[in-house]
Short mmCIF file of C-alpha atoms in Angstrom, two decimals:
data_model
loop_
_atom_site.label_atom_id
_atom_site.label_comp_id
_atom_site.label_asym_id
_atom_site.label_seq_id
_atom_site.Cartn_x
_atom_site.Cartn_y
_atom_site.Cartn_z
CA MET A 1 -9.64 16.75 11.63
CA HIS A 2 -12.45 14.89 14.28
CA LEU A 3 -12.71 10.84 13.48
CA ILE A 4 -15.64 9.55 14.35
CA ARG A 5 -14.74 5.71 14.99
CA LYS A 6 -17.89 3.41 15.54
CA GLU A 7 -18.37 -0.51 16.23
CA LEU A 8 -20.87 -1.66 14.01
CA TYR A 9 -20.23 -5.45 15.01
CA PRO A 10 -17.62 -7.18 16.51
CA GLY A 11 -14.22 -6.66 13.87
CA ILE A 12 -16.44 -4.95 11.95
CA HIS A 13 -15.41 -0.98 12.57
CA LEU A 14 -17.02 2.05 10.83
CA ASN A 15 -14.30 4.98 10.60
CA ILE A 16 -16.15 8.05 9.78
CA LEU A 17 -14.64 11.65 8.60
CA PRO A 18 -17.67 14.14 7.87
CA ASP A 19 -16.46 16.38 4.78
CA SER A 20 -18.41 19.35 3.30
CA ARG A 21 -15.83 20.40 0.61
CA PHE A 22 -16.40 17.36 -1.85
CA LYS A 23 -19.76 17.25 -3.78
CA THR A 24 -19.27 13.32 -3.67
CA ASN A 25 -19.08 10.76 -1.37
CA TYR A 26 -16.67 7.87 -0.49
CA ILE A 27 -16.91 4.67 1.35
CA SER A 28 -14.32 1.87 1.15
CA PHE A 29 -14.13 -1.54 2.61
CA SER A 30 -11.09 -3.54 3.65
CA PHE A 31 -10.64 -6.68 5.26
CA PHE A 32 -7.60 -7.53 6.70
CA THR A 33 -5.41 -11.01 7.27
CA ASP A 34 -2.05 -12.11 8.06
CA MET A 35 0.26 -12.10 5.25
CA THR A 36 1.32 -15.93 3.93
CA SER A 37 2.87 -17.36 1.08
CA GLU A 38 -0.21 -19.43 0.00
CA ASN A 39 -3.06 -16.65 0.43
CA ALA A 40 -1.13 -14.29 -2.04
CA ALA A 41 -2.56 -15.46 -5.41
CA PRO A 42 -6.34 -15.87 -4.28
CA SER A 43 -6.05 -12.40 -2.39
CA HIS A 44 -5.00 -10.57 -5.48
CA LEU A 45 -7.14 -12.17 -7.50
CA LEU A 46 -11.02 -12.19 -5.48
CA PRO A 47 -10.95 -8.53 -5.57
CA MET A 48 -10.89 -9.10 -9.97
CA VAL A 49 -13.40 -12.16 -9.98
CA LEU A 50 -16.30 -9.88 -7.82
CA GLY A 51 -15.77 -7.30 -10.21
CA ARG A 52 -16.88 -8.99 -12.48
CA GLY A 53 -20.09 -9.65 -11.84
CA SER A 54 -22.80 -10.20 -9.50
CA GLN A 55 -26.22 -12.01 -9.38
CA ASN A 56 -28.34 -8.66 -9.78
CA TYR A 57 -25.72 -7.38 -12.25
CA PRO A 58 -24.09 -10.48 -13.84
CA ASP A 59 -21.31 -8.87 -16.07
CA LEU A 60 -19.36 -5.51 -16.16
CA GLY A 61 -22.06 -4.32 -19.08
CA ALA A 62 -25.03 -4.72 -16.16
CA ILE A 63 -22.68 -3.37 -13.52
CA ASN A 64 -21.64 0.21 -16.02
CA ARG A 65 -24.99 0.38 -16.88
CA ALA A 66 -26.76 0.76 -12.89
CA LEU A 67 -23.41 3.10 -12.38
CA GLU A 68 -25.18 5.13 -15.01
CA GLN A 69 -28.36 5.23 -12.96
CA VAL A 70 -26.75 6.90 -10.27
CA TRP A 71 -24.81 9.73 -11.94
CA ASP A 72 -21.58 8.01 -12.89
CA GLY A 73 -20.51 6.63 -9.67
CA THR A 74 -17.69 4.79 -9.68
CA LEU A 75 -16.51 1.19 -8.06
CA ASP A 76 -12.96 0.13 -7.50
CA SER A 77 -10.95 -2.99 -5.43
CA GLY A 78 -7.58 -4.51 -5.44
CA THR A 79 -5.52 -5.57 -3.08
CA GLY A 80 -2.47 -4.16 -0.92
CA ARG A 81 0.09 -4.73 2.18
CA LEU A 82 0.32 -2.75 5.22
CA GLY A 83 3.91 -4.45 6.50
CA GLU A 84 2.34 -8.56 7.16
CA THR A 85 -1.00 -7.29 6.87
CA ARG A 86 -2.73 -7.68 4.02
CA ALA A 87 -5.74 -5.87 2.77
CA ILE A 88 -8.10 -6.29 0.71
CA GLY A 89 -10.37 -3.62 -0.46
CA PHE A 90 -13.59 -2.04 -2.07
CA SER A 91 -14.51 1.27 -2.21
CA ALA A 92 -16.97 3.52 -4.01
CA CYS A 93 -17.30 7.39 -4.95
CA TYR A 94 -20.85 8.56 -5.81
CA PRO A 95 -22.59 12.14 -5.87
CA ASP A 96 -24.13 13.58 -2.69
CA ASP A 97 -27.99 13.51 -2.98
CA ARG A 98 -27.79 17.39 -2.30
CA PHE A 99 -26.44 18.27 -5.60
CA ILE A 100 -28.61 15.64 -7.73
CA PRO A 101 -31.84 17.52 -9.04
CA GLY A 102 -34.93 15.30 -7.80
CA SER A 103 -32.26 12.92 -6.37
CA ASP A 104 -34.19 9.76 -4.92
CA CYS A 105 -31.26 8.97 -2.86
CA VAL A 106 -28.59 8.68 -4.68
CA GLU A 107 -26.48 7.20 -2.26
CA ASP A 108 -28.96 4.21 -1.05
CA LYS A 109 -28.82 3.01 -4.82
CA THR A 110 -25.31 2.92 -4.94
CA LEU A 111 -24.81 1.36 -1.57
CA ASP A 112 -27.36 -1.59 -3.20
CA ILE A 113 -25.10 -1.63 -6.33
CA PHE A 114 -21.67 -2.26 -3.76
CA PHE A 115 -23.30 -4.42 -1.62
CA ASP A 116 -24.53 -6.56 -4.62
CA ILE A 117 -21.12 -7.01 -6.08
CA LEU A 118 -19.32 -7.81 -2.52
CA LEU A 119 -22.03 -10.23 -1.14
CA ASN A 120 -23.75 -11.52 -3.76
CA PRO A 121 -21.54 -12.56 -6.48
CA LYS A 122 -22.43 -14.46 -9.71
CA THR A 123 -22.09 -18.26 -9.03
CA GLU A 124 -22.34 -21.04 -11.47
CA ASN A 125 -23.52 -24.44 -9.16
CA GLY A 126 -22.50 -22.60 -6.14
CA VAL A 127 -18.99 -21.47 -6.95
CA PHE A 128 -17.81 -18.71 -8.75
CA SER A 129 -18.12 -18.48 -12.50
CA LYS A 130 -15.37 -20.64 -14.26
CA GLU A 131 -15.40 -18.20 -17.25
CA TYR A 132 -14.73 -15.28 -14.71
CA ILE A 133 -12.14 -17.08 -12.83
CA GLU A 134 -10.14 -18.13 -16.18
CA SER A 135 -10.53 -14.68 -17.30
CA GLU A 136 -9.06 -12.88 -14.91
CA LYS A 137 -6.67 -15.95 -14.21
CA GLU A 138 -5.02 -15.18 -17.01
CA LYS A 139 -4.75 -11.36 -16.55
CA LEU A 140 -2.81 -12.01 -13.18
CA CYS A 141 -0.46 -14.15 -15.01
CA GLN A 142 0.43 -11.97 -18.02
CA ARG A 143 0.84 -9.07 -15.04
CA LEU A 144 3.22 -11.66 -13.03
CA ALA A 145 4.92 -12.09 -16.11
CA ALA A 146 5.88 -8.56 -17.11
CA ILE A 147 7.12 -7.65 -13.80
CA LYS A 148 10.83 -8.46 -15.29
CA ASN A 149 10.14 -5.75 -17.60
CA ALA A 150 10.37 -2.92 -14.81
CA LYS A 151 13.63 -3.83 -14.02
CA GLY A 152 13.71 -1.22 -11.28
CA LYS A 153 10.40 -2.66 -9.49
CA TYR A 154 11.71 -5.98 -10.17
CA ALA A 155 14.98 -5.40 -8.23
CA ALA A 156 13.25 -3.64 -5.51
CA ARG A 157 11.37 -6.41 -5.31
CA ARG A 158 14.02 -9.18 -5.07
CA ALA A 159 15.63 -6.69 -2.54
CA THR A 160 12.97 -6.83 -0.51
CA GLU A 161 12.50 -10.35 -0.78
CA GLU A 162 15.86 -11.50 0.09
CA LEU A 163 15.91 -8.49 2.74
CA CYS A 164 13.28 -10.75 4.41
CA ARG A 165 13.66 -13.68 3.54
CA GLY A 166 12.26 -16.77 6.11
CA GLU A 167 8.96 -14.20 7.24
CA ALA A 168 5.99 -13.20 5.31
CA TYR A 169 6.75 -9.82 4.10
CA GLY A 170 9.60 -11.68 1.72
CA THR A 171 6.59 -13.82 0.31
CA LEU A 172 5.80 -12.63 -3.42
CA PRO A 173 2.94 -10.13 -2.80
CA GLU A 174 1.04 -11.48 -5.42
CA GLY A 175 1.88 -14.95 -5.52
CA THR A 176 3.48 -17.14 -8.22
CA VAL A 177 2.14 -17.83 -11.88
CA GLU A 178 2.10 -21.64 -10.72
CA GLN A 179 -0.11 -20.52 -7.60
CA VAL A 180 -2.44 -18.19 -9.55
CA THR A 181 -2.72 -21.17 -12.55
CA ALA A 182 -3.28 -23.91 -9.45
CA ILE A 183 -6.60 -21.46 -8.25
CA THR A 184 -10.06 -22.93 -8.71
CA ALA A 185 -13.60 -21.93 -8.85
CA GLN A 186 -13.80 -23.57 -5.34
CA SER A 187 -10.84 -23.09 -3.89
CA LEU A 188 -11.55 -19.07 -4.69
CA PHE A 189 -15.16 -19.59 -3.47
CA ASP A 190 -13.75 -20.98 -0.01
CA TYR A 191 -11.92 -18.10 -0.28
CA TYR A 192 -14.13 -15.45 -0.22
CA GLN A 193 -16.44 -17.27 2.07
CA GLU A 194 -13.26 -17.36 4.90
CA MET A 195 -13.23 -13.50 4.08
CA LEU A 196 -16.28 -12.71 5.02
CA SER A 197 -16.49 -14.98 8.00
CA ASP A 198 -13.10 -14.33 9.62
CA PHE A 199 -11.17 -11.28 8.40
CA PRO A 200 -11.78 -8.14 10.53
CA ILE A 201 -13.16 -4.71 8.38
CA GLU A 202 -12.72 -1.56 8.14
CA ILE A 203 -14.93 0.93 6.56
CA PHE A 204 -14.10 4.32 6.02
CA TYR A 205 -16.60 6.64 4.96
CA ILE A 206 -15.72 10.47 3.97
CA GLY A 207 -18.45 12.73 3.20
CA ARG A 208 -21.46 14.42 4.24
CA THR A 209 -23.93 11.89 5.39
CA ASP A 210 -25.34 12.27 8.85
CA PRO A 211 -22.91 9.90 11.09
CA ASP A 212 -26.15 7.71 12.27
CA LEU A 213 -27.71 7.25 9.81
CA LEU A 214 -25.05 5.76 7.87
CA TYR A 215 -24.13 3.69 10.48
CA SER A 216 -28.23 2.25 10.45
CA LYS A 217 -27.35 1.76 6.96
CA LEU A 218 -24.25 0.00 7.07
CA SER A 219 -25.58 -2.27 10.24
CA LEU A 220 -28.60 -3.04 8.43
CA ARG A 221 -27.00 -4.47 5.09
CA LEU A 222 -23.97 -6.03 7.38
CA SER A 223 -26.09 -7.96 9.88
CA THR A 224 -25.57 -11.14 7.65
CA LEU A 225 -22.06 -11.39 8.16
CA PHE A 226 -20.66 -13.97 10.61
CA CYS A 227 -18.98 -11.73 14.05
CA PRO A 228 -17.01 -11.98 15.73
CA LYS A 229 -13.69 -11.83 13.61
CA LYS A 230 -10.61 -12.89 13.77
CA SER A 231 -7.32 -10.72 15.24
CA VAL A 232 -4.68 -10.23 12.66
CA LYS A 233 -0.95 -10.40 14.49
CA GLY A 234 0.57 -7.58 12.97
CA SER A 235 4.22 -7.16 11.95
CA LEU A 236 7.40 -8.98 12.74
CA VAL A 237 10.20 -6.46 13.62
CA ILE A 238 13.51 -7.11 13.45
CA ARG A 239 14.77 -4.44 15.29
CA THR A 240 18.62 -4.90 14.02
CA ALA A 241 20.51 -6.58 11.48
CA ARG A 242 21.51 -9.97 12.60
CA SER A 243 24.10 -10.44 9.46
CA GLN A 244 25.18 -8.83 6.08
CA HIS A 245 24.67 -10.81 3.10
CA ARG A 246 24.63 -10.40 -0.89
CA VAL A 247 22.71 -11.28 -4.06
CA GLU A 248 23.69 -10.83 -7.18
CA GLU A 249 20.98 -11.66 -10.76
CA THR A 250 22.20 -10.90 -13.89
CA LEU A 251 18.68 -10.20 -16.45
CA PRO A 252 19.30 -8.36 -20.22
CA CYS A 253 19.36 -4.55 -19.48
CA LYS A 254 21.30 -1.65 -20.14
CA GLN A 255 21.77 -0.20 -16.14
CA GLY A 256 22.47 -1.86 -12.95
CA ARG A 257 20.15 -1.63 -10.09
CA LEU A 258 21.91 -1.61 -6.33
CA CYS A 259 19.51 -1.85 -3.96
CA LEU A 260 20.78 -1.51 0.20
CA GLY A 261 17.82 -3.35 2.93
CA PHE A 262 18.32 -1.79 6.48
CA ARG A 263 16.87 -2.71 9.58
CA THR A 264 15.44 0.01 10.49
CA GLY A 265 14.99 -0.39 14.24
CA THR A 266 12.03 1.94 14.05
CA VAL A 267 8.47 1.48 13.36
CA LEU A 268 5.27 3.70 13.79
CA SER A 269 4.04 2.81 16.82
CA ASP A 270 7.26 4.14 18.52
CA LYS A 271 7.53 7.54 20.21
CA ASP A 272 10.23 8.73 18.26
CA PHE A 273 9.09 7.34 14.97
CA PRO A 274 8.34 11.69 13.49
CA ALA A 275 12.51 11.87 14.28
CA PHE A 276 12.79 8.93 11.66
CA ALA A 277 10.75 10.12 9.65
CA LEU A 278 12.50 13.44 9.43
CA MET A 279 15.70 11.16 9.21
CA ASN A 280 14.75 9.16 5.88
CA GLU A 281 13.40 13.18 4.02
CA ILE A 282 17.09 14.25 4.39
CA LEU A 283 18.72 11.20 3.92
CA GLY A 284 16.94 10.62 0.17
CA GLY A 285 13.43 11.01 0.59
CA SER A 286 13.32 14.06 -2.03
CA PRO A 287 15.24 16.01 -4.72
CA ILE A 288 17.01 18.09 -2.07
CA SER A 289 18.33 14.70 -0.16
CA LEU A 290 21.65 14.24 0.91
CA LEU A 291 21.80 10.70 -1.40
CA PHE A 292 19.91 13.01 -4.49
CA THR A 293 22.22 15.59 -4.10
CA ASN A 294 25.50 13.85 -3.53
CA VAL A 295 25.39 10.69 -5.00
CA ARG A 296 23.59 11.39 -8.22
CA GLU A 297 24.54 15.53 -8.79
CA LYS A 298 27.82 15.99 -7.36
CA GLU A 299 29.42 12.10 -8.21
CA SER A 300 27.15 11.18 -11.07
CA LEU A 301 27.36 7.86 -10.14
CA CYS A 302 23.62 6.84 -10.84
CA TYR A 303 20.19 7.56 -12.64
CA TYR A 304 18.42 7.62 -9.62
CA CYS A 305 18.77 7.41 -5.94
CA THR A 306 15.94 7.07 -3.34
CA CYS A 307 14.39 5.63 0.17
CA SER A 308 11.11 3.78 0.48
CA PRO A 309 10.41 2.28 3.98
CA ASP A 310 8.05 0.45 5.51
CA SER A 311 6.94 2.08 8.91
CA LEU A 312 4.97 -1.39 9.95
CA LYS A 313 7.58 -3.56 9.26
CA GLY A 314 10.73 -1.26 10.32
CA ILE A 315 12.47 -1.47 7.17
CA LEU A 316 14.20 0.80 5.08
CA LEU A 317 15.58 -0.01 0.69
CA ILE A 318 17.58 2.79 -0.53
CA SER A 319 17.33 1.99 -4.23
CA ALA A 320 19.58 3.58 -7.06
CA GLY A 321 20.18 2.83 -10.91
CA ILE A 322 23.84 2.74 -11.96
CA ARG A 323 26.40 1.71 -14.61
CA ASP A 324 27.98 -1.56 -14.19
CA GLU A 325 31.28 -0.09 -14.02
CA ASN A 326 30.29 2.14 -11.05
CA ARG A 327 28.49 -0.56 -8.93
CA LYS A 328 31.76 -0.13 -6.07
CA LYS A 329 31.70 3.79 -6.16
CA ALA A 330 28.10 3.82 -6.03
CA GLU A 331 27.66 1.34 -2.91
CA LYS A 332 30.34 3.57 -0.93
CA ALA A 333 29.15 6.79 -1.81
CA ILE A 334 25.68 5.81 -0.59
CA LEU A 335 26.92 4.27 2.79
CA LYS A 336 29.13 7.68 3.26
CA GLN A 337 25.86 9.70 3.07
CA VAL A 338 24.28 6.95 5.90
CA HIS A 339 26.96 7.74 7.80
CA ALA A 340 26.71 11.20 7.35
CA MET A 341 23.61 11.06 8.84
CA GLN A 342 24.71 9.27 11.64
CA ASN A 343 27.42 11.60 12.49
CA GLY A 344 25.09 14.24 12.02
CA SER A 345 26.50 15.70 9.16
CA PHE A 346 23.46 17.59 8.11
CA THR A 347 22.80 21.05 8.47
CA ASP A 348 19.92 23.05 9.94
CA ALA A 349 18.56 24.18 6.43
CA ASP A 350 18.67 20.69 5.59
CA MET A 351 16.15 19.55 8.96
CA SER A 352 14.16 22.85 7.66
CA ALA A 353 13.32 21.75 4.16
CA ALA A 354 12.34 18.13 5.09
CA LEU A 355 10.18 19.48 7.83
CA HIS A 356 8.40 21.57 5.25
CA THR A 357 8.29 19.18 2.86
CA ILE A 358 6.43 16.54 5.09
CA GLU A 359 4.53 19.15 6.48
CA SER A 360 3.00 19.98 2.68
CA ALA A 361 2.27 16.95 2.32
CA LEU A 362 0.64 16.32 5.52
CA LEU A 363 -1.32 19.81 4.43
CA GLY A 364 -2.61 18.35 1.51
CA ILE A 365 -3.48 14.62 2.12
CA ARG A 366 -7.43 15.63 2.94
CA ASP A 367 -7.49 16.85 -0.83
CA SER A 368 -7.01 12.91 -1.20
CA ARG A 369 -9.29 10.65 0.25
CA SER A 370 -7.64 7.44 -0.48
CA THR A 371 -4.56 9.01 0.89
CA LEU A 372 -6.08 10.11 3.70
CA GLU A 373 -7.57 6.82 4.43
CA SER A 374 -4.45 5.40 4.04
CA TYR A 375 -2.62 7.73 6.17
CA LEU A 376 -5.27 6.70 9.35
CA VAL A 377 -5.75 3.06 8.82
CA ARG A 378 -1.84 2.27 9.22
CA ARG A 379 -2.62 4.03 12.65
CA ILE A 380 -5.61 2.21 13.29
CA LEU A 381 -3.36 -1.21 12.51
CA THR A 382 -0.86 -0.16 15.19
CA GLY A 383 -3.42 1.50 17.71
CA VAL A 384 -1.28 4.96 16.69
CA GLN A 385 -4.43 7.13 16.07
CA THR A 386 -2.82 10.48 15.96
CA ASP A 387 -4.58 13.04 12.89
CA PRO A 388 -2.28 14.97 10.84
CA GLU A 389 -2.08 18.04 12.64
CA THR A 390 -1.25 16.55 15.59
CA TYR A 391 1.71 14.67 13.77
CA LEU A 392 2.55 17.63 12.59
CA LEU A 393 3.43 18.96 15.81
CA GLU A 394 5.15 16.24 17.08
CA LEU A 395 7.69 16.29 13.99
CA ARG A 396 8.62 20.12 14.88
CA LYS A 397 9.40 18.84 17.96
CA VAL A 398 11.81 16.80 16.32
CA THR A 399 16.14 18.13 17.73
CA LYS A 400 18.99 17.28 15.35
CA GLU A 401 20.26 15.02 18.37
CA ASP A 402 16.85 12.78 18.17
CA ILE A 403 17.29 12.44 14.23
CA ILE A 404 20.78 11.15 14.08
CA LEU A 405 19.66 8.59 16.83
CA ALA A 406 17.34 7.32 14.35
CA ALA A 407 19.75 7.48 11.98
CA LYS A 408 21.84 5.17 13.91
CA ARG A 409 19.57 2.35 14.34
CA LEU A 410 19.99 1.54 11.19
CA SER A 411 21.78 -1.48 10.51
CA LEU A 412 22.59 -2.87 6.86
CA ASP A 413 20.97 -6.15 6.19
CA THR A 414 21.37 -7.01 2.73
CA VAL A 415 23.02 -5.56 -0.79
CA TYR A 416 21.21 -6.85 -3.49
CA TYR A 417 22.44 -6.12 -7.20
CA LEU A 418 21.21 -6.62 -10.22
CA LYS A 419 23.39 -6.84 -13.16
CA PRO A 420 23.22 -6.01 -17.16
CA GLU A 421 23.94 -9.16 -19.20
CA PRO A 422 26.97 -8.43 -20.86
CA GLY A 423 26.18 -8.21 -24.88
CA LYS A 424 22.16 -8.18 -24.19
CA GLY A 425 20.10 -5.70 -25.26
CA ASP A 426 18.13 -3.22 -23.47
CA ASN A 427 15.24 -4.40 -22.14
CA ASP A 428 13.90 -1.32 -20.17
CA ASP A 429 11.43 0.73 -22.20
CA GLY A 430 14.38 3.54 -22.65
CA LEU A 431 13.49 4.31 -18.80
CA GLU A 432 17.30 4.76 -17.55
CA ASP A 433 16.97 8.33 -15.94
CA ASN A 434 12.96 8.34 -14.65
CA GLU A 435 12.62 4.53 -13.33
CA THR A 436 12.07 4.45 -9.69
#
């Protein structure tokens, strides 16, 4: 894999991966900013409103008709977090001209639609359409209100808030209902202008177009944006837990949710990150992990038990769905497996299985362009531009001693428990064994 990286303008970078395996081309724009509690709600609402219409395509019907004219090209948008960096993303996928009989440049037409929606939104009196704003606010508020319905995800979210209390990562990703409700057409349009003028941009392209030609097309379309962009701070990394604290919450549900939050002492930019990746896989990253094999299968103490690390923030969350009466036993059993990793109580077979699992994921990463983009953007943000093949070589060099050292850096910070409310009915939609 050969990544071509060019600077279009100060703070705007184009990343090109020539790939002739697909009959469609893929392009995405990601705008980055530091996470704050204030920008959570507008960051999520903005792409929703932009996707409703532009000056030339004023509603969803017009957008869909335009996409039909480019052989059913697709547009997508969304918001995510990369450590303590917030990303607002827009993407398009469209057929390559070589496969369209008599094509008069599907790529140019698709880019015209894409940029019209991104840079030429539908406005009323110089701000966003009030109708679109209010409609999307209602949808986002409904989504926020429904968070408690998925108890496992809710518990993981609350555990993360407690683990990273007082840190940007601990803020609610989508904001609160009150913050969403307070957004106006003017305030969101002001945030949109801030995004265009200040947020650094990473553009990813995966397809067949000649890199120099693509560079020219995008340079022309982006020439009106203000540059240079502001830089992002990146993530605050706390290497060791400063103290331990426990939080308990009660909600109507059948099973309890136990979450143990650790500081990992290792992040993606560290040279020994491959050892951490293997450690995480052995501990709880797969159905043959220590947590699954011992806590779930042998001791039957949980319905699920998984590890969820954030490689940019340096945290790890172990989550389990349990019967309330098994709470103490389950916590003890989970910590026993963590200590087993720290003491080297895992086999060469465990290491081989973990390596094989990660190898399979890395070898298949190019088959999903969005997955490949996610892999690369994390490394670009941290200055670690390691392609999957090189990373795989680094993984193969990891020794058992390296993994033990990575495990020993784990320090327990937070124990969160979502306790079933006695006498109340289940509100889990029956997802006891499979919910994660």
